[in-house]
Structure formats: C-alpha cells, structure tokens
Coordinates of C-alpha atoms in Angstrom, one line a residue:
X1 CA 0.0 0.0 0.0
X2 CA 2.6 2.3 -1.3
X3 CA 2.0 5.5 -3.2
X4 CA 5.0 6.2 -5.3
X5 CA 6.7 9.2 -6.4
X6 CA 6.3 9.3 -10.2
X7 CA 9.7 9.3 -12.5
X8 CA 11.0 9.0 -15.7
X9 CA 14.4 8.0 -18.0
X10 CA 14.3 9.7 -20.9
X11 CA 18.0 8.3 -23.5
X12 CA 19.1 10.3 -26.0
X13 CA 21.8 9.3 -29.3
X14 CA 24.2 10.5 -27.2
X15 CA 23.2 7.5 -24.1
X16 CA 25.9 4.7 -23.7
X17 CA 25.2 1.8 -21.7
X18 CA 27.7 -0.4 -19.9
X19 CA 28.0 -3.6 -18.1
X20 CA 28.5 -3.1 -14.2
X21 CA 31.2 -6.1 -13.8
X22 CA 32.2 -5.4 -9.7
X23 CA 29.4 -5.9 -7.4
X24 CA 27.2 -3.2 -6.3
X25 CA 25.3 -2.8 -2.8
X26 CA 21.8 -2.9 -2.9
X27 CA 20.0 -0.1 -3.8
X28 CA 17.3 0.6 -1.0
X29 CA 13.5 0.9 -2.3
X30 CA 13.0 3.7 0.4
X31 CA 14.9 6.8 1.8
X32 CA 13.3 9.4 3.7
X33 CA 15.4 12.2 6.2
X34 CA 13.1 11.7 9.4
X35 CA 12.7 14.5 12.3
X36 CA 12.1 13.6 15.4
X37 CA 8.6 14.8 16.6
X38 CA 10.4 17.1 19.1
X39 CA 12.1 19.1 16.6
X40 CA 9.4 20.0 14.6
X41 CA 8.6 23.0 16.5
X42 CA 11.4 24.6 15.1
X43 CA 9.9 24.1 11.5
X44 CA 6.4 25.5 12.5
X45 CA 5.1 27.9 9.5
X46 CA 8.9 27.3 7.2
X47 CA 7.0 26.0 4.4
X48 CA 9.9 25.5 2.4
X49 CA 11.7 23.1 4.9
X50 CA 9.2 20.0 4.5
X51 CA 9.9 16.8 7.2
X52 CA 9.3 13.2 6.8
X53 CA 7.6 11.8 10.1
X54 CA 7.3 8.5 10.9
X55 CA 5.0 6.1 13.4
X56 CA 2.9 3.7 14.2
X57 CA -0.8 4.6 13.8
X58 CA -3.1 5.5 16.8
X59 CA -5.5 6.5 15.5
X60 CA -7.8 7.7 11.9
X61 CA -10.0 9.8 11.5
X62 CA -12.9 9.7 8.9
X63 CA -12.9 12.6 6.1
X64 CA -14.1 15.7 6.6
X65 CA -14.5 18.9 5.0
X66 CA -13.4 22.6 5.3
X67 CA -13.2 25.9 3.8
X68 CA -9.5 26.8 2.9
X69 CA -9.3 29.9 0.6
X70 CA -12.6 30.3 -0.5
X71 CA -12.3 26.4 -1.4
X72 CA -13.6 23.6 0.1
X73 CA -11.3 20.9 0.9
X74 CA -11.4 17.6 2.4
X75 CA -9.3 16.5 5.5
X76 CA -7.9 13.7 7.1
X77 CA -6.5 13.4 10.5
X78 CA -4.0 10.7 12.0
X79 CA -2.3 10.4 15.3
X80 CA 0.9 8.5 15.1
X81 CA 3.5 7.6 18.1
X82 CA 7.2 7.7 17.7
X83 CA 9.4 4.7 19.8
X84 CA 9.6 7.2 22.8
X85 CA 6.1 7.4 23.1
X86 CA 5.8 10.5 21.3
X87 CA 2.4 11.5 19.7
X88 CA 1.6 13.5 16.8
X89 CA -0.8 14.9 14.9
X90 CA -1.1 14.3 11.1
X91 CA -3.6 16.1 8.6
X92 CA -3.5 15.1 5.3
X93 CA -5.7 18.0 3.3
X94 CA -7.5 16.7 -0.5
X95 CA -7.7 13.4 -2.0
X96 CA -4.6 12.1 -0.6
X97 CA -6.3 11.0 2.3
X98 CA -8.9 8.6 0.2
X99 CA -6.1 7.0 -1.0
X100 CA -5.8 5.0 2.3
X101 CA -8.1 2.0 2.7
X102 CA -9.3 1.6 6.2
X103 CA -10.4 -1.7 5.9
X104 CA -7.0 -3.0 4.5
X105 CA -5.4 -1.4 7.7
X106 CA -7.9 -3.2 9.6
X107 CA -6.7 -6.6 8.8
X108 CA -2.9 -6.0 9.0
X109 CA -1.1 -6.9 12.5
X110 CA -0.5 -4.7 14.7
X111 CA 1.3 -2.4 15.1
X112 CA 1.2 -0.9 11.9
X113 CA 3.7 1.5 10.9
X114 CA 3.6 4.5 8.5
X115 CA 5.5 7.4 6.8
X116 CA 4.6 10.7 5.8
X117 CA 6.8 12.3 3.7
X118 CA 6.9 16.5 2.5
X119 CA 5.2 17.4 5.4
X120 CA 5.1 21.3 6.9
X121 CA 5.0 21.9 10.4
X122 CA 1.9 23.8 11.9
X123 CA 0.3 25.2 15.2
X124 CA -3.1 25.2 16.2
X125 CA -4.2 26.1 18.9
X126 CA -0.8 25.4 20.9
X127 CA -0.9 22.1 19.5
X128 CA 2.1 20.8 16.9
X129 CA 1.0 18.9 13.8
X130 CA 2.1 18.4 10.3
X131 CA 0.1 19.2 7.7
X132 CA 0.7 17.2 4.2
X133 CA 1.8 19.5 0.7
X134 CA 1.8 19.0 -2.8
X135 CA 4.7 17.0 -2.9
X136 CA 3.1 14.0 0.6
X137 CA 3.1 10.8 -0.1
X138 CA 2.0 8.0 2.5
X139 CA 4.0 4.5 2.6
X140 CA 2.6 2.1 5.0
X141 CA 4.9 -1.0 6.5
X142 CA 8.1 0.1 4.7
X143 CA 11.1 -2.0 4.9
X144 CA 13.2 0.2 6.6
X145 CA 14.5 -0.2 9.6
X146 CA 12.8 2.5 11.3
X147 CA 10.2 0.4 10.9
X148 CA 11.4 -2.8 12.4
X149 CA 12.5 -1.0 15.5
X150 CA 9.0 0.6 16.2
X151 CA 7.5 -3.1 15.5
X152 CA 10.4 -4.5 17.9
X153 CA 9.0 -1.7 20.4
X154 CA 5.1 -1.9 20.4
X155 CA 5.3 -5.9 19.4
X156 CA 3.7 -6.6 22.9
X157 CA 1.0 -3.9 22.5
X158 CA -2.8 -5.0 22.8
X159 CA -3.6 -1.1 21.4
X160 CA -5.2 -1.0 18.2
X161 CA -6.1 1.2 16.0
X162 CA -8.8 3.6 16.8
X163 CA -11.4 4.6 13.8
X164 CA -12.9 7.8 14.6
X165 CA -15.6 8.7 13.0
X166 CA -15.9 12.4 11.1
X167 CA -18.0 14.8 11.7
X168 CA -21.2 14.1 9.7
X169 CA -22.0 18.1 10.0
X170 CA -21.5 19.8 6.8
X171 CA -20.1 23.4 6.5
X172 CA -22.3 26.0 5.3
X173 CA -21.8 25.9 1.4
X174 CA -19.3 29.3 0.2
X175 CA -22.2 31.6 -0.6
X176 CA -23.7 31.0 2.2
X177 CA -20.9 31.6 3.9
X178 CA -20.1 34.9 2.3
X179 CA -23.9 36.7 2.7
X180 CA -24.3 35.4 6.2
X181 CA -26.3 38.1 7.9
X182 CA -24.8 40.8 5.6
X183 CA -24.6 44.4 6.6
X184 CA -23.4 47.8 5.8
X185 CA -20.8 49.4 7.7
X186 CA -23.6 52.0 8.6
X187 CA -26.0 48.9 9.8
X188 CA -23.2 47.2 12.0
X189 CA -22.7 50.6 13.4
X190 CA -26.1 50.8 14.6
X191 CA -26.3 47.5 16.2
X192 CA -25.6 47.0 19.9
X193 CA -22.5 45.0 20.0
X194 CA -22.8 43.9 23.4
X195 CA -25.6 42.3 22.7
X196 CA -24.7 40.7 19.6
X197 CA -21.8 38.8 20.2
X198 CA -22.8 35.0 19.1
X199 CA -23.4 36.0 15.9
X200 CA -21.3 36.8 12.5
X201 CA -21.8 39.1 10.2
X202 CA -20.4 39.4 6.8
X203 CA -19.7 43.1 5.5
X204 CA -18.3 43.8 1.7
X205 CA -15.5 46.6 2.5
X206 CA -12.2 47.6 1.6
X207 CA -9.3 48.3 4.2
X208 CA -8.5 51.8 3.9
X209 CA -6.0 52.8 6.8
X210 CA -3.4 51.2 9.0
X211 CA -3.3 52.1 12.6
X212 CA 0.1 51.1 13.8
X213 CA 0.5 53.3 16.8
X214 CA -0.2 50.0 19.2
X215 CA 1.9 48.4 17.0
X216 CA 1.8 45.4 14.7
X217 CA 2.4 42.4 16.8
X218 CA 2.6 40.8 20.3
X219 CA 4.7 37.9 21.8
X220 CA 2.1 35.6 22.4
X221 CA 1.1 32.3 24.4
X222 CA 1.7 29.6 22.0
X223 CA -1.0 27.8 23.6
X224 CA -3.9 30.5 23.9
X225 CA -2.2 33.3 21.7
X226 CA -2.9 35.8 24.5
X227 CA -0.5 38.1 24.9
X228 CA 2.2 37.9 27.9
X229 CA 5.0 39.5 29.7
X230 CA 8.1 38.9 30.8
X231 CA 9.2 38.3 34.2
X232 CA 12.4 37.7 34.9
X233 CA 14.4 35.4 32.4
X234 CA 10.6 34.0 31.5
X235 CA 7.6 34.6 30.1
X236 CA 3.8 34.5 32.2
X237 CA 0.6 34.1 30.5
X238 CA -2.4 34.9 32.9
X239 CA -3.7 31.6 31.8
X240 CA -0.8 29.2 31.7
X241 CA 1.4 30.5 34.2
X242 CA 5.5 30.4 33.4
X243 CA 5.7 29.3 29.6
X244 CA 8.3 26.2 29.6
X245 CA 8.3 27.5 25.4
X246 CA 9.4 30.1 23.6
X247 CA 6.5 32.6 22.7
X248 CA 5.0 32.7 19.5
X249 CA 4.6 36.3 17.2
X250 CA 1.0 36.8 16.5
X251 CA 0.0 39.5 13.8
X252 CA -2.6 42.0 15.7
X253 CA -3.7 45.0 13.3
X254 CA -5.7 47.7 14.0
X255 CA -7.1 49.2 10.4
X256 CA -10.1 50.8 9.2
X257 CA -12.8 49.7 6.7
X258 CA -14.9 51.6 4.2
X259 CA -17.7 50.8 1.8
X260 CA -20.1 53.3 0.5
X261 CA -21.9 54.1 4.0
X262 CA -18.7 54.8 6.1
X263 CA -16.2 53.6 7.9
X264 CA -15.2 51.7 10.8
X265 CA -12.4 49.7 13.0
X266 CA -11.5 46.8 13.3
X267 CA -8.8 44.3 15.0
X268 CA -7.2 41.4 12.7
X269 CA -5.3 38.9 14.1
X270 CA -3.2 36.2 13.3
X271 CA -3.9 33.4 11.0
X272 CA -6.2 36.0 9.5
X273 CA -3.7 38.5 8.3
X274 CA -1.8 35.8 7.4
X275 CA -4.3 34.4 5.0
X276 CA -4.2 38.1 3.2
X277 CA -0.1 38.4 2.7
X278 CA 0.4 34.7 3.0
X279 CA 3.5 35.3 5.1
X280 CA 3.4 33.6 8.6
X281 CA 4.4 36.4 11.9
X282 CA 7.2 34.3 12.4
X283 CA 9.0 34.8 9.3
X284 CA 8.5 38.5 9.4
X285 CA 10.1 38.7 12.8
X286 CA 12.4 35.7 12.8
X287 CA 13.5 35.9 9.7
X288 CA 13.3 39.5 8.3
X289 CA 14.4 40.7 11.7
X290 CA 11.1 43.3 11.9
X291 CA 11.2 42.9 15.9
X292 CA 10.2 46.5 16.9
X293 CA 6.1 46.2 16.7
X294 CA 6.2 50.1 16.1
X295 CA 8.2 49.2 12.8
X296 CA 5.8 48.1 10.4
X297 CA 6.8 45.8 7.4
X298 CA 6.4 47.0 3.9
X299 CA 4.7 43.8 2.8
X300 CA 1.8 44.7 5.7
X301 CA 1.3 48.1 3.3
X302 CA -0.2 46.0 1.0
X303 CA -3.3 45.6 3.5
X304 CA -4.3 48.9 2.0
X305 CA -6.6 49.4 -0.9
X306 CA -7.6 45.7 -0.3
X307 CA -11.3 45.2 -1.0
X308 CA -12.8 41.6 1.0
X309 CA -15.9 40.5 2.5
X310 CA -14.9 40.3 6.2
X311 CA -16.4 37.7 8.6
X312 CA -16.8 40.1 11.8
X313 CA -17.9 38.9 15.3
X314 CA -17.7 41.5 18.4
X315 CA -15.3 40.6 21.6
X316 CA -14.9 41.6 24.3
X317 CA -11.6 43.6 25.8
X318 CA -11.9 44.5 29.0
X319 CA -14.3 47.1 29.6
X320 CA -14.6 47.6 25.8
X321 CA -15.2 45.4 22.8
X322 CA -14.0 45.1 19.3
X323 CA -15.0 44.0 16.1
X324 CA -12.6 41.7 15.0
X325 CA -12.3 40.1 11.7
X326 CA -12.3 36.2 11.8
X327 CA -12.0 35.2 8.1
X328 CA -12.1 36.7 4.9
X329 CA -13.5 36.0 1.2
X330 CA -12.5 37.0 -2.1
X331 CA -15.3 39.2 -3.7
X332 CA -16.4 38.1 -7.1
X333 CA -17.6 41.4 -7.8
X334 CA -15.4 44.3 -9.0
X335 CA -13.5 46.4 -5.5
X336 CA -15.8 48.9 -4.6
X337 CA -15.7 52.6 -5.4
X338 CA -15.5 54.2 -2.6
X339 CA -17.1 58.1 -1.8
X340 CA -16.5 60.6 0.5
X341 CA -17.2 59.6 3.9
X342 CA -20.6 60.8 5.5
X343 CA -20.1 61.5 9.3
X344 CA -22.5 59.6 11.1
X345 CA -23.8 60.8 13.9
X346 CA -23.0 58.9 17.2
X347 CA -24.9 56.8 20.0
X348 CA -24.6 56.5 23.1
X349 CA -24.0 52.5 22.9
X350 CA -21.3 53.6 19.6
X351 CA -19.5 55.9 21.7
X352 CA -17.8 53.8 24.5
X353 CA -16.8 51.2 21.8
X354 CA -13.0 51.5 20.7
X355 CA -13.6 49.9 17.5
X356 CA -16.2 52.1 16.2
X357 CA -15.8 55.8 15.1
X358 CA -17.5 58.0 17.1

C-alpha cells in the first residue's frame, strides 16, 4: 500500500550503456530524512523546509470537510507515536487521504507503521501537527529499519487502532458563507455589539488605513495566543502561568474599513492576516528581523486598498469590545468605489466602543 513518487528516463543518441562487472550494494527501495517529533517546533510555518515523520498509527479519523481559501477541501486526520512514546498529529488535506483503505489497515497486525513524507510543520491552537503538501506521499509497513525498530518496540501492544468517525455536520456551502447576515458598515454601526456577540456578520468593505500606533504584533502564548509579559528570564501568560516555550509572534492589526456608507475599526489577528499576505508572523520577525512592533513591514502596506468581504464577530476587551475580523473572502464582484465619507452621527452604545468611530 505504497503510493509512489512518479519518475521518468528519458535516452538520447548521445546515451551509452555499460556492463557493471564489480558488485554493487543494494539499492534501497525507500529513503526518507526523518525529524524527530520534538524538533518539529522549530519548522512551524517554514514552508519550504518539508519533514518526513514516521509512526505507528493510533488512530484515523474519517474525512471531513473545510473551507480553505474560498475552497472547500477535504481532510484527514491521523495520530501516530514515535518509539519514545511521542504522539503527533497528522492532517493530510485533498484526495490524498482517500487513498488509504481503512479496511486493508484493519486486517494487518499490529502495530502498523507508517510514513509521511513532504510534510510542513503547523500550530493550532498550541498544539504541533504536520500538515501534508503537494509534494506527501504515505508508505505504510516500509522495509526500513525504522520500521522494524518501532514493531520490535510496540510488538507486545494490545492497542489498536482507533477509527474515529468524522463529523457528519456539513459546513455552510461558500455563498452561504459569504452573505451570512450581511450588513453595511452604517447597519453594523447601529447594532448593539454587546448584545450581539454569538453571531457573525459578513460586511463587503475595503481596508482603507493602517493604525500602527499600538503596533503590529505581540509575543504571544503559544497555547492561547494571549499576549504575555516577561518576568524575569521567563515569560507568564495569565492563563498558563510560566511558559516552559518560547513565545510565539501573532499578527494584531488595527485598520479601518470603508464601503459606501462609512467607515469603521476593526482588529485582525493572526492566522487572519496571514491568509491576506500569505506570510506567517514568524517569518516576518524571525527571519526578516522586523522585531520592533512600532516598525511596520512594507509587505503589511499591501493591506491597504484591499477590497474583501470580512467575517466580523464582536469581543470583548476589557471594559470595551472590538470588532474583530475572523475570516475573509474574495469578492467576485469588481472592489468597490469608494465616496467621500458621510459622518455619522454617534450613539450612546457607539460611543464607548473602541472599535467604532464616534
């Protein structure tokens, strides 16, 4: 149950062949450069480092689906263990995760070993996974032997594997997903955010402004992305006490929207920026040595001008609340023209949110 990398000879006049006469060694059918589960974290979001991981299975998961880019894609999840006792998480995103036949696993003996190859790193959550790329492939039972030693290791093991069911709950379809309880800026602006805080609204607007005066970013928890502090030599998180990890850099942008019945602000964090300059905070700061959140990146100015329908929900910080934008769409429709902006006239409820103009 092997799923092979696809190659090709191609001889030209020029080829010559000859007779090998001294013995050779045997060529291996397999070779993969495995990373040990524990240093994965230092790959998180370096997309062009890939890893090959490599386990026996714990557990499957049944396919599901998601909405990646406007798309929707199907997933699989895996948890493997390493011979330490290690666990990871594996999700393998589109069809390559039909390509392995439950029922066949069912019937081999335990334990039953598998490899991942081309994988990225990724965090979720606080949680490390790997995340399969155009270039996975899946080899079950290699003969390697990597895979003799975790056999050697679990041969004793009455643990089999677990077959979780997926979710049978659909996700909206796109549109759906895009016109959710749609509003104007001007209609958002007159609802009572406090009191509307389970639900998400969609609003067709284009970012106008940067506000970078609270800067850009914040060293974060890398288990609740709240931000901490640092005390002493470590860092505290009000909800995890001392972090035994190094912090993670999480994008938080404060900018201003328009369409054609005003403007407001709004709060954008993380994965969500992310998804509209496709660049990871960690790279940006890591990398690119941007570490001053009052210095902003030049790739961020290309925030500005961009026209979206935003996915907004209201939070709360503090004594205040925000709207913060959870996802975004491409519009199909041409950006939007913006006018003048009207000055609205203020409420009482408008005025003691930060987010909204007053």
């Amino acid at each position: 149950m092997i799923v092979p990398h696809a190659a090709m000879l191609q001889f030209a006049r020029s080829t010559v062949f000859k007779n090998v006469e001294e013995d050779i060694p045997e060529i291996p059918q397999h070779k993969f450069n495995f990373v040990e589960f524990d240093q994965l974290t230092s790959k998180i979001d370096i997309n062009y480092i890939l890893s090959d991981v490599i386990g026996r299975v714990i557990s499957i998961k049944g396919i599901e689906e998601s909405t990646i880019n406007d798309r929707m894609v199907k997933r699989r999840g895996f948890v493997i263990q390493n011979i330490r006792e290690e666990t990871l998480n594996v999700t393998l995103w589109g069809e390559i995760g039909n390509n392995i036949d439950e029922n066949s696993l069912q019937t081999m003996p335990e334990p039953v070993v598998i490899v991942f190859s081309a994988m990225a790193a990724k965090q979720y959550m606080g949680g490390l996974y790997v995340a399969s790329t155009s270039g996975t492939s899946f080899y079950i039972d290699p003969d390697i032997p990597e895979t003799k030693k975790i056999k050697k290791r679990f041969s004793h093991s009455i643990q089999g594997i677990d077959f979780i069911a997926g979710s049978t709950k659909k996700p909206l379809p796109l549109e759906e997903q895009k016109t959710i309880n749609r509003a104007t800026i001007i209609e958002l602006q007159a609802l009572n955010p406090y009191q509307n805080q389970e639900t998400k609204f969609t609003v067709k607007a284009t970012i106008t402004e940067l506000h970078t005066h609270q800067g850009w970013f914040y060293n974060a928890c890398p288990r609740c992305y709240r931000q901490i502090k640092q005390s002493g030599t470590s860092w505290w998180c009000d909800n995890h006490g001392h972090l035994t990890t190094m912090p993670v850099s999480w994008y938080k942008i404060n900018a201003r929207i328009e369409d054609s019945t005003g403007g407001m602000n709004i709060v954008m964090f993380g994965k969500t920026v992310q998804s509209l300059i496709n660049k990871p905070c960690s790279i940006l700061t890591i990398q690119e040595g941007y570490t001053d959140p009052a210095v902003i990146p030049p790739i961020l100015n290309q925030l500005k001008g961009m026209s979206k329908i935003f996915v907004i929900q209201f939070r709360p910080r503090g004594a205040f609340i925000d709207a913060v934008v959870i996802k975004s769409f491409d519009d199909d429709v041409q950006p939007l023209s913006l006018p003048a902006p009207t000055t609205i006239p203020s409420t009482e409820t408008i005025s003691s949110v930060t987010s909204f103009d007053p």
